[in-house]
Amino acid sequence: QKEVEQNSGPLSVPEGAIASLNCTYSDRGSQSFFWYRQYSGKSPELIMFIYSNGDKEDGRFTAQLNKASQYVSLLIRDSQPSDSATYLCAVIGRGSTLGRLYFGRGTQLTVWP
Amino acid sequence: GAVVSQHPSWVICKSGTSVKIECRSLDFQATTMFWYRQFPKQSLMLMATSNEGSKATYEQGVEKDKFLINHASLTLSTLTVTSAHPEDSSFYICSARGGTTNTDTQYFGPGTRLTVL
């Protein structure tokens, strides 16, 4: 069983702050890692993906991967009220040929003005 | 790039009828398409995985005769909910795996909200 764990939150930060979202996964051989954002009543949208250990930055978002600790995180700098959503961590497990994603339950983020 | 559409975006039907939902990858060929269901305030639940020209692989507990999936081409997959009942009312979301930047990435369609009366 491939498990992906996230703090369910809710996480509440003030506008302009850094929001830190965390995710751990059980399958040590997992190969690809994704962060999606889902607004209430909408479908998930991709924020970014990361494969290699270290940091990957895209605008205000930074994904961090530590395969040794089986840990992946997402930092949102200069948080805005429009960032308020549920953030989903997803993992492709070892040996997956079809690319099935295993999702965490999501962390609900609220950015207050 | 990497846009996935779904049609219809919402549908209301009577109990016992069948409903077809289309999922299209508009600007890329999808190696694999996935169908999810999501109930209010719950997590995404994978229903099935499909490849073009092959039979879909259903998750445990999902009735393949009730949720018919046809993956006709590399850009089109359809989900038919047969003999729908009120308990089938949910948010159905497809995703397509592919794109130009990373072929492992799944891009989600906007979803179809099904209400069965």
mmCIF file of C-alpha atoms in Angstrom:
data_model
loop_
_atom_site.group_PDB
_atom_site.id
_atom_site.type_symbol
_atom_site.label_atom_id
_atom_site.label_comp_id
_atom_site.label_asym_id
_atom_site.label_seq_id
_atom_site.Cartn_x
_atom_site.Cartn_y
_atom_site.Cartn_z
ATOM 1 C CA GLN A 1 0.000 0.000 0.000
ATOM 2 C CA LYS A 2 1.462 3.296 -1.065
ATOM 3 C CA GLU A 3 0.609 5.936 1.491
ATOM 4 C CA VAL A 4 0.936 9.663 1.183
ATOM 5 C CA GLU A 5 0.434 11.684 4.333
ATOM 6 C CA GLN A 6 -0.305 15.363 4.648
ATOM 7 C CA ASN A 7 -1.304 17.538 7.570
ATOM 8 C CA SER A 8 -4.974 18.139 6.940
ATOM 9 C CA GLY A 9 -4.813 21.585 8.485
ATOM 10 C CA PRO A 10 -6.415 23.924 8.271
ATOM 11 C CA LEU A 11 -3.318 26.044 7.877
ATOM 12 C CA SER A 12 -3.934 29.728 8.275
ATOM 13 C CA VAL A 13 -1.375 32.416 7.415
ATOM 14 C CA PRO A 14 -1.579 36.182 6.965
ATOM 15 C CA GLU A 15 -1.213 37.780 3.583
ATOM 16 C CA GLY A 16 2.432 38.203 2.648
ATOM 17 C CA ALA A 17 3.666 35.363 4.850
ATOM 18 C CA ILE A 18 5.296 32.109 3.799
ATOM 19 C CA ALA A 19 3.027 29.080 3.820
ATOM 20 C CA SER A 20 4.740 25.734 4.321
ATOM 21 C CA LEU A 21 2.985 22.543 3.294
ATOM 22 C CA ASN A 22 4.423 19.146 4.081
ATOM 23 C CA CYS A 23 4.027 15.644 2.728
ATOM 24 C CA THR A 24 5.557 12.267 3.496
ATOM 25 C CA TYR A 25 5.294 9.078 1.474
ATOM 26 C CA SER A 26 5.761 5.427 2.346
ATOM 27 C CA ASP A 27 7.149 3.950 -0.883
ATOM 28 C CA ARG A 28 10.891 4.580 -0.835
ATOM 29 C CA GLY A 29 11.085 3.833 -4.544
ATOM 30 C CA SER A 30 8.673 6.584 -5.525
ATOM 31 C CA GLN A 31 9.965 8.442 -8.507
ATOM 32 C CA SER A 32 7.869 11.504 -9.262
ATOM 33 C CA PHE A 33 6.233 14.033 -7.004
ATOM 34 C CA PHE A 34 3.543 16.571 -7.710
ATOM 35 C CA TRP A 35 1.734 19.403 -6.021
ATOM 36 C CA TYR A 36 -1.774 20.282 -7.109
ATOM 37 C CA ARG A 37 -4.070 23.032 -5.908
ATOM 38 C CA GLN A 38 -7.812 22.507 -5.700
ATOM 39 C CA TYR A 39 -10.246 25.323 -5.117
ATOM 40 C CA SER A 40 -13.573 24.443 -3.566
ATOM 41 C CA GLY A 41 -15.880 22.950 -6.178
ATOM 42 C CA LYS A 42 -13.174 22.847 -8.829
ATOM 43 C CA SER A 43 -10.831 20.199 -10.188
ATOM 44 C CA PRO A 44 -7.132 20.012 -9.244
ATOM 45 C CA GLU A 45 -4.644 22.151 -11.125
ATOM 46 C CA LEU A 46 -0.956 21.422 -11.342
ATOM 47 C CA ILE A 47 1.382 23.714 -9.442
ATOM 48 C CA MET A 48 4.645 21.909 -10.035
ATOM 49 C CA PHE A 49 6.441 18.601 -10.179
ATOM 50 C CA ILE A 50 9.811 17.553 -8.840
ATOM 51 C CA TYR A 51 11.962 14.488 -9.440
ATOM 52 C CA SER A 52 15.361 15.189 -7.953
ATOM 53 C CA ASN A 53 16.479 15.863 -4.422
ATOM 54 C CA GLY A 54 16.714 19.520 -3.576
ATOM 55 C CA ASP A 55 14.710 22.596 -4.367
ATOM 56 C CA LYS A 56 12.786 23.604 -7.433
ATOM 57 C CA GLU A 57 11.461 27.118 -7.733
ATOM 58 C CA ASP A 58 8.687 28.490 -9.911
ATOM 59 C CA GLY A 59 7.647 32.030 -9.163
ATOM 60 C CA ARG A 60 6.363 32.224 -5.602
ATOM 61 C CA PHE A 61 6.373 28.453 -5.235
ATOM 62 C CA THR A 62 9.282 26.248 -4.157
ATOM 63 C CA ALA A 63 9.082 22.484 -3.978
ATOM 64 C CA GLN A 64 11.597 20.646 -1.844
ATOM 65 C CA LEU A 65 12.335 16.942 -2.087
ATOM 66 C CA ASN A 66 14.318 14.770 0.294
ATOM 67 C CA LYS A 67 14.166 11.164 -0.838
ATOM 68 C CA ALA A 68 16.232 9.894 2.075
ATOM 69 C CA SER A 69 13.636 11.236 4.494
ATOM 70 C CA GLN A 70 10.742 10.446 2.093
ATOM 71 C CA TYR A 71 9.595 13.990 2.418
ATOM 72 C CA VAL A 72 8.385 16.594 -0.026
ATOM 73 C CA SER A 73 7.235 20.097 0.777
ATOM 74 C CA LEU A 74 5.806 23.159 -0.902
ATOM 75 C CA LEU A 75 6.620 26.690 0.151
ATOM 76 C CA ILE A 76 4.453 29.570 -0.961
ATOM 77 C CA ARG A 77 6.135 32.943 -0.567
ATOM 78 C CA ASP A 78 4.224 36.207 -0.307
ATOM 79 C CA SER A 79 0.983 34.312 0.231
ATOM 80 C CA GLN A 80 -2.130 35.909 -1.216
ATOM 81 C CA PRO A 81 -5.802 35.416 -0.337
ATOM 82 C CA SER A 82 -6.181 33.866 -3.799
ATOM 83 C CA ASP A 83 -3.853 31.067 -2.644
ATOM 84 C CA SER A 84 -6.569 29.889 -0.240
ATOM 85 C CA ALA A 85 -7.334 26.361 -1.425
ATOM 86 C CA THR A 86 -6.643 22.721 -0.680
ATOM 87 C CA TYR A 87 -3.166 21.592 -1.681
ATOM 88 C CA LEU A 88 -2.725 18.005 -2.758
ATOM 89 C CA CYS A 89 0.544 16.122 -2.683
ATOM 90 C CA ALA A 90 0.744 13.264 -5.192
ATOM 91 C CA VAL A 91 3.314 10.585 -5.861
ATOM 92 C CA ILE A 92 3.987 8.102 -8.642
ATOM 93 C CA GLY A 93 5.155 4.871 -7.115
ATOM 94 C CA ARG A 94 8.076 2.699 -8.023
ATOM 95 C CA GLY A 95 7.680 0.674 -11.175
ATOM 96 C CA SER A 96 4.478 2.339 -12.265
ATOM 97 C CA THR A 97 4.153 2.126 -16.032
ATOM 98 C CA LEU A 98 0.809 3.890 -16.258
ATOM 99 C CA GLY A 99 1.721 6.747 -13.956
ATOM 100 C CA ARG A 100 -1.003 6.226 -11.390
ATOM 101 C CA LEU A 101 -0.936 8.979 -8.777
ATOM 102 C CA TYR A 102 -1.288 8.350 -5.072
ATOM 103 C CA PHE A 103 -2.732 11.405 -3.357
ATOM 104 C CA GLY A 104 -2.560 12.696 0.164
ATOM 105 C CA ARG A 105 -5.790 13.878 1.724
ATOM 106 C CA GLY A 106 -4.804 17.475 1.128
ATOM 107 C CA THR A 107 -3.970 20.440 3.313
ATOM 108 C CA GLN A 108 -6.472 23.262 3.471
ATOM 109 C CA LEU A 109 -4.758 26.649 3.366
ATOM 110 C CA THR A 110 -6.402 29.932 4.289
ATOM 111 C CA VAL A 111 -4.592 33.207 3.642
ATOM 112 C CA TRP A 112 -6.239 36.066 5.462
ATOM 113 C CA PRO A 113 -5.858 39.698 4.444
ATOM 114 C CA GLY B 1 -0.362 23.785 -23.402
ATOM 115 C CA ALA B 2 -1.644 20.639 -21.660
ATOM 116 C CA VAL B 3 -5.323 21.498 -21.628
ATOM 117 C CA VAL B 4 -7.960 18.897 -20.850
ATOM 118 C CA SER B 5 -11.634 19.504 -21.454
ATOM 119 C CA GLN B 6 -14.701 17.691 -20.175
ATOM 120 C CA HIS B 7 -18.218 17.767 -21.435
ATOM 121 C CA PRO B 8 -20.762 18.340 -20.070
ATOM 122 C CA SER B 9 -19.706 20.422 -17.087
ATOM 123 C CA TRP B 10 -22.884 19.507 -15.277
ATOM 124 C CA VAL B 11 -25.791 17.182 -15.912
ATOM 125 C CA ILE B 12 -29.052 16.383 -14.177
ATOM 126 C CA CYS B 13 -30.788 13.159 -15.069
ATOM 127 C CA LYS B 14 -33.562 10.894 -13.872
ATOM 128 C CA SER B 15 -32.849 7.694 -12.024
ATOM 129 C CA GLY B 16 -32.375 4.771 -14.405
ATOM 130 C CA THR B 17 -30.998 6.745 -17.311
ATOM 131 C CA SER B 18 -27.454 6.631 -18.678
ATOM 132 C CA VAL B 19 -25.093 9.555 -18.851
ATOM 133 C CA LYS B 20 -22.000 9.899 -21.012
ATOM 134 C CA ILE B 21 -19.108 12.168 -20.064
ATOM 135 C CA GLU B 22 -16.383 13.065 -22.556
ATOM 136 C CA CYS B 23 -12.783 13.862 -21.708
ATOM 137 C CA ARG B 24 -10.450 15.325 -24.321
ATOM 138 C CA SER B 25 -6.831 16.338 -24.287
ATOM 139 C CA LEU B 26 -6.858 19.383 -26.525
ATOM 140 C CA ASP B 27 -3.223 20.050 -27.305
ATOM 141 C CA PHE B 28 -1.386 16.843 -26.555
ATOM 142 C CA GLN B 29 -1.730 13.118 -27.009
ATOM 143 C CA ALA B 30 -2.434 11.374 -23.732
ATOM 144 C CA THR B 31 -0.710 8.089 -23.139
ATOM 145 C CA THR B 32 -3.108 7.278 -20.359
ATOM 146 C CA MET B 33 -6.352 8.755 -19.067
ATOM 147 C CA PHE B 34 -7.780 8.427 -15.595
ATOM 148 C CA TRP B 35 -11.263 8.817 -14.161
ATOM 149 C CA TYR B 36 -11.836 10.037 -10.627
ATOM 150 C CA ARG B 37 -14.877 10.646 -8.470
ATOM 151 C CA GLN B 38 -15.054 13.108 -5.621
ATOM 152 C CA PHE B 39 -17.812 13.484 -3.050
ATOM 153 C CA PRO B 40 -18.182 16.776 -1.171
ATOM 154 C CA LYS B 41 -15.331 17.472 1.233
ATOM 155 C CA GLN B 42 -13.717 14.132 0.439
ATOM 156 C CA SER B 43 -10.564 13.097 -1.354
ATOM 157 C CA LEU B 44 -10.266 12.212 -5.001
ATOM 158 C CA MET B 45 -11.036 8.566 -5.592
ATOM 159 C CA LEU B 46 -9.534 6.866 -8.623
ATOM 160 C CA MET B 47 -12.153 4.854 -10.464
ATOM 161 C CA ALA B 48 -10.268 3.521 -13.461
ATOM 162 C CA THR B 49 -7.253 3.859 -15.708
ATOM 163 C CA SER B 50 -7.437 3.555 -19.460
ATOM 164 C CA ASN B 51 -5.087 3.392 -22.401
ATOM 165 C CA GLU B 52 -6.098 3.993 -25.967
ATOM 166 C CA GLY B 53 -7.334 0.817 -27.590
ATOM 167 C CA SER B 54 -7.226 -1.235 -24.411
ATOM 168 C CA LYS B 55 -9.763 -2.233 -21.808
ATOM 169 C CA ALA B 56 -9.839 -0.004 -18.792
ATOM 170 C CA THR B 57 -8.432 -1.144 -15.476
ATOM 171 C CA TYR B 58 -10.922 -0.559 -12.681
ATOM 172 C CA GLU B 59 -10.128 0.020 -9.042
ATOM 173 C CA GLN B 60 -11.425 -2.405 -6.482
ATOM 174 C CA GLY B 61 -15.051 -1.805 -5.682
ATOM 175 C CA VAL B 62 -15.836 0.048 -8.920
ATOM 176 C CA GLU B 63 -18.405 -1.775 -11.050
ATOM 177 C CA LYS B 64 -17.098 -2.014 -14.580
ATOM 178 C CA ASP B 65 -20.545 -2.790 -15.979
ATOM 179 C CA LYS B 66 -21.947 0.340 -14.405
ATOM 180 C CA PHE B 67 -19.127 2.707 -15.297
ATOM 181 C CA LEU B 68 -18.247 2.006 -18.915
ATOM 182 C CA ILE B 69 -15.052 3.526 -20.190
ATOM 183 C CA ASN B 70 -14.145 3.810 -23.841
ATOM 184 C CA HIS B 71 -10.762 5.181 -24.773
ATOM 185 C CA ALA B 72 -11.286 5.708 -28.476
ATOM 186 C CA SER B 73 -8.166 7.671 -29.323
ATOM 187 C CA LEU B 74 -5.111 9.304 -27.814
ATOM 188 C CA THR B 75 -7.163 12.427 -27.194
ATOM 189 C CA LEU B 76 -10.594 11.124 -26.197
ATOM 190 C CA SER B 77 -11.947 8.986 -23.399
ATOM 191 C CA THR B 78 -15.576 8.626 -22.379
ATOM 192 C CA LEU B 79 -17.205 7.502 -19.151
ATOM 193 C CA THR B 80 -20.784 6.260 -19.302
ATOM 194 C CA VAL B 81 -22.681 5.926 -16.068
ATOM 195 C CA THR B 82 -25.328 3.317 -16.851
ATOM 196 C CA SER B 83 -28.653 3.123 -15.050
ATOM 197 C CA ALA B 84 -27.693 5.998 -12.818
ATOM 198 C CA HIS B 85 -29.093 6.219 -9.297
ATOM 199 C CA PRO B 86 -29.051 9.051 -6.758
ATOM 200 C CA GLU B 87 -26.023 7.548 -5.012
ATOM 201 C CA ASP B 88 -24.061 8.048 -8.250
ATOM 202 C CA SER B 89 -24.448 11.800 -7.859
ATOM 203 C CA SER B 90 -20.924 13.134 -7.563
ATOM 204 C CA PHE B 91 -18.194 15.215 -9.161
ATOM 205 C CA TYR B 92 -16.506 13.191 -11.904
ATOM 206 C CA ILE B 93 -13.069 14.335 -12.994
ATOM 207 C CA CYS B 94 -10.851 12.987 -15.735
ATOM 208 C CA SER B 95 -7.151 13.476 -16.144
ATOM 209 C CA ALA B 96 -4.785 12.878 -19.021
ATOM 210 C CA ARG B 97 -1.188 11.891 -18.660
ATOM 211 C CA GLY B 98 1.243 13.450 -21.065
ATOM 212 C CA GLY B 99 2.148 16.896 -22.316
ATOM 213 C CA THR B 100 5.376 18.293 -23.631
ATOM 214 C CA THR B 101 7.230 19.292 -20.477
ATOM 215 C CA ASN B 102 6.857 16.050 -18.578
ATOM 216 C CA THR B 103 5.123 12.955 -19.889
ATOM 217 C CA ASP B 104 4.406 11.684 -16.370
ATOM 218 C CA THR B 105 2.253 14.640 -15.401
ATOM 219 C CA GLN B 106 -1.499 14.279 -15.127
ATOM 220 C CA TYR B 107 -3.545 17.253 -16.218
ATOM 221 C CA PHE B 108 -7.082 17.399 -14.940
ATOM 222 C CA GLY B 109 -10.208 18.338 -16.758
ATOM 223 C CA PRO B 110 -12.614 20.820 -15.151
ATOM 224 C CA GLY B 111 -14.918 18.058 -13.952
ATOM 225 C CA THR B 112 -18.533 17.070 -14.500
ATOM 226 C CA ARG B 113 -21.065 17.478 -11.747
ATOM 227 C CA LEU B 114 -23.682 14.741 -11.986
ATOM 228 C CA THR B 115 -26.980 14.936 -10.141
ATOM 229 C CA VAL B 116 -29.328 11.979 -10.366
ATOM 230 C CA LEU B 117 -32.894 12.664 -9.312
#
